């Protein structure tokens, strides 16, 4: 079962339009695959539902990353680019990371 569906994401984020549904669906699928890779879950395993809000945050990050801009300032023309997930997201993922033995 999917960790996060398009409908769940849109409800949690208060989105009512359908214009970006195809893009959001692709990002949601990519985020779920990324979570499985980071946490060490197999493709056919279900992720803990407790990661649903973290997945939402990761989708948000991917949407912002498409623009590449984390923050912007008008005076002084300062622009900061986001390069990785926030510590909040990384901490949440680490709680569900499986230890791998080689």
PDB file of C-alpha atoms in Angstrom:
ATOM      1  CA  UNK A   1       0.000   0.000   0.000  1.00  0.00           C
ATOM      2  CA  UNK A   2       1.237   3.484  -0.797  1.00  0.00           C
ATOM      3  CA  UNK A   3       2.501   5.587   2.079  1.00  0.00           C
ATOM      4  CA  UNK A   4       0.950   8.734   0.652  1.00  0.00           C
ATOM      5  CA  UNK A   5      -1.673   9.156  -2.038  1.00  0.00           C
ATOM      6  CA  UNK A   6      -2.315  12.225  -4.133  1.00  0.00           C
ATOM      7  CA  UNK A   7      -5.645  12.745  -2.371  1.00  0.00           C
ATOM      8  CA  UNK A   8      -4.065  12.499   1.086  1.00  0.00           C
ATOM      9  CA  UNK A   9      -1.312  14.955   0.142  1.00  0.00           C
ATOM     10  CA  UNK A  10      -3.792  17.463  -1.252  1.00  0.00           C
ATOM     11  CA  UNK A  11      -6.046  17.222   1.820  1.00  0.00           C
ATOM     12  CA  UNK A  12      -3.102  17.639   4.210  1.00  0.00           C
ATOM     13  CA  UNK A  13      -1.849  20.663   2.269  1.00  0.00           C
ATOM     14  CA  UNK A  14      -5.254  22.213   1.552  1.00  0.00           C
ATOM     15  CA  UNK A  15      -4.891  21.928  -2.216  1.00  0.00           C
ATOM     16  CA  UNK A  16      -8.131  21.873  -4.209  1.00  0.00           C
ATOM     17  CA  UNK A  17      -6.949  22.481  -7.765  1.00  0.00           C
ATOM     18  CA  UNK A  18      -6.149  19.636 -10.132  1.00  0.00           C
ATOM     19  CA  UNK A  19      -3.679  21.428 -12.389  1.00  0.00           C
ATOM     20  CA  UNK A  20      -0.551  19.861 -10.869  1.00  0.00           C
ATOM     21  CA  UNK A  21      -1.940  16.378 -10.184  1.00  0.00           C
ATOM     22  CA  UNK A  22       0.296  14.603 -12.703  1.00  0.00           C
ATOM     23  CA  UNK A  23       3.417  16.315 -11.380  1.00  0.00           C
ATOM     24  CA  UNK A  24       2.431  15.690  -7.754  1.00  0.00           C
ATOM     25  CA  UNK A  25       1.720  12.014  -8.440  1.00  0.00           C
ATOM     26  CA  UNK A  26       5.189  11.577  -9.935  1.00  0.00           C
ATOM     27  CA  UNK A  27       6.877  13.407  -7.050  1.00  0.00           C
ATOM     28  CA  UNK A  28       4.947  11.377  -4.459  1.00  0.00           C
ATOM     29  CA  UNK A  29       6.064   8.116  -6.103  1.00  0.00           C
ATOM     30  CA  UNK A  30       9.685   9.316  -6.242  1.00  0.00           C
ATOM     31  CA  UNK A  31       9.610  10.401  -2.596  1.00  0.00           C
ATOM     32  CA  UNK A  32       8.249   7.026  -1.493  1.00  0.00           C
ATOM     33  CA  UNK A  33      11.010   5.235  -3.414  1.00  0.00           C
ATOM     34  CA  UNK A  34      13.584   7.571  -1.870  1.00  0.00           C
ATOM     35  CA  UNK A  35      12.278   6.900   1.649  1.00  0.00           C
ATOM     36  CA  UNK A  36      12.480   3.149   1.037  1.00  0.00           C
ATOM     37  CA  UNK A  37      16.057   3.524  -0.160  1.00  0.00           C
ATOM     38  CA  UNK A  38      17.126   5.732   2.727  1.00  0.00           C
ATOM     39  CA  UNK A  39      15.437   3.586   5.374  1.00  0.00           C
ATOM     40  CA  UNK A  40      16.399   0.221   3.892  1.00  0.00           C
ATOM     41  CA  UNK A  41      12.942  -1.097   2.997  1.00  0.00           C
ATOM     42  CA  UNK A  42      12.395  -3.433   0.058  1.00  0.00           C
ATOM     43  CA  UNK A  43      10.243  -2.270  -2.852  1.00  0.00           C
ATOM     44  CA  UNK A  44       7.387  -4.574  -1.878  1.00  0.00           C
ATOM     45  CA  UNK A  45       7.370  -3.577   1.818  1.00  0.00           C
ATOM     46  CA  UNK A  46       4.977  -1.065   3.312  1.00  0.00           C
ATOM     47  CA  UNK A  47       6.442   1.948   5.075  1.00  0.00           C
ATOM     48  CA  UNK A  48       5.264   2.957   8.561  1.00  0.00           C
ATOM     49  CA  UNK A  49       2.280   5.311   8.346  1.00  0.00           C
ATOM     50  CA  UNK A  50       4.058   7.551  10.863  1.00  0.00           C
ATOM     51  CA  UNK A  51       6.238   8.705   7.940  1.00  0.00           C
ATOM     52  CA  UNK A  52       3.273  10.160   6.054  1.00  0.00           C
ATOM     53  CA  UNK A  53       3.816  13.754   7.199  1.00  0.00           C
ATOM     54  CA  UNK A  54       7.537  13.419   6.557  1.00  0.00           C
ATOM     55  CA  UNK A  55       6.683  12.291   3.024  1.00  0.00           C
ATOM     56  CA  UNK A  56       4.513  15.422   2.660  1.00  0.00           C
ATOM     57  CA  UNK A  57       7.441  17.569   3.764  1.00  0.00           C
ATOM     58  CA  UNK A  58       9.684  15.811   1.247  1.00  0.00           C
ATOM     59  CA  UNK A  59       7.165  16.440  -1.550  1.00  0.00           C
ATOM     60  CA  UNK A  60       7.067  20.109  -0.538  1.00  0.00           C
ATOM     61  CA  UNK A  61      10.867  20.188  -0.646  1.00  0.00           C
ATOM     62  CA  UNK A  62      10.903  18.678  -4.131  1.00  0.00           C
ATOM     63  CA  UNK A  63       8.370  21.232  -5.342  1.00  0.00           C
ATOM     64  CA  UNK A  64      10.526  24.067  -4.003  1.00  0.00           C
ATOM     65  CA  UNK A  65      13.712  22.456  -5.287  1.00  0.00           C
ATOM     66  CA  UNK A  66      12.326  22.610  -8.802  1.00  0.00           C
ATOM     67  CA  UNK A  67      12.741  26.343  -8.530  1.00  0.00           C
ATOM     68  CA  UNK A  68      16.045  25.792  -6.717  1.00  0.00           C
ATOM     69  CA  UNK A  69      15.358  28.684  -4.382  1.00  0.00           C
ATOM     70  CA  UNK A  70      15.239  28.233  -0.610  1.00  0.00           C
ATOM     71  CA  UNK A  71      14.984  31.923   0.252  1.00  0.00           C
ATOM     72  CA  UNK A  72      15.185  35.207  -1.546  1.00  0.00           C
ATOM     73  CA  UNK A  73      15.687  38.811  -0.508  1.00  0.00           C
ATOM     74  CA  UNK A  74      14.701  41.820  -2.564  1.00  0.00           C
ATOM     75  CA  UNK A  75      17.157  44.270  -1.024  1.00  0.00           C
ATOM     76  CA  UNK A  76      20.708  43.240  -1.779  1.00  0.00           C
ATOM     77  CA  UNK A  77      19.451  40.649  -4.294  1.00  0.00           C
ATOM     78  CA  UNK A  78      20.343  37.716  -2.041  1.00  0.00           C
ATOM     79  CA  UNK A  79      19.224  34.233  -3.097  1.00  0.00           C
ATOM     80  CA  UNK A  80      19.832  30.998  -1.169  1.00  0.00           C
ATOM     81  CA  UNK A  81      19.471  27.627  -2.862  1.00  0.00           C
ATOM     82  CA  UNK A  82      18.304  24.489  -1.071  1.00  0.00           C
ATOM     83  CA  UNK A  83      20.615  21.542  -1.579  1.00  0.00           C
ATOM     84  CA  UNK A  84      19.361  18.843   0.793  1.00  0.00           C
ATOM     85  CA  UNK A  85      16.504  17.895   3.079  1.00  0.00           C
ATOM     86  CA  UNK A  86      16.060  19.754   6.361  1.00  0.00           C
ATOM     87  CA  UNK A  87      17.367  18.273   9.599  1.00  0.00           C
ATOM     88  CA  UNK A  88      13.746  17.726  10.699  1.00  0.00           C
ATOM     89  CA  UNK A  89      13.144  15.443   7.708  1.00  0.00           C
ATOM     90  CA  UNK A  90      16.455  13.621   8.142  1.00  0.00           C
ATOM     91  CA  UNK A  91      15.776  13.044  11.857  1.00  0.00           C
ATOM     92  CA  UNK A  92      12.329  11.597  11.101  1.00  0.00           C
ATOM     93  CA  UNK A  93      13.780   9.252   8.488  1.00  0.00           C
ATOM     94  CA  UNK A  94      16.584   8.153  10.813  1.00  0.00           C
ATOM     95  CA  UNK A  95      14.030   6.913  13.359  1.00  0.00           C
ATOM     96  CA  UNK A  96      12.864   4.325  10.811  1.00  0.00           C
ATOM     97  CA  UNK A  97      16.204   3.493   9.208  1.00  0.00           C
ATOM     98  CA  UNK A  98      17.050  -0.187   9.288  1.00  0.00           C
ATOM     99  CA  UNK A  99      20.541  -1.344  10.147  1.00  0.00           C
ATOM    100  CA  UNK A 100      22.175  -3.328   7.372  1.00  0.00           C
ATOM    101  CA  UNK A 101      24.797  -5.921   8.016  1.00  0.00           C
ATOM    102  CA  UNK A 102      27.337  -6.836   5.355  1.00  0.00           C
TER     103      UNK A 102
END
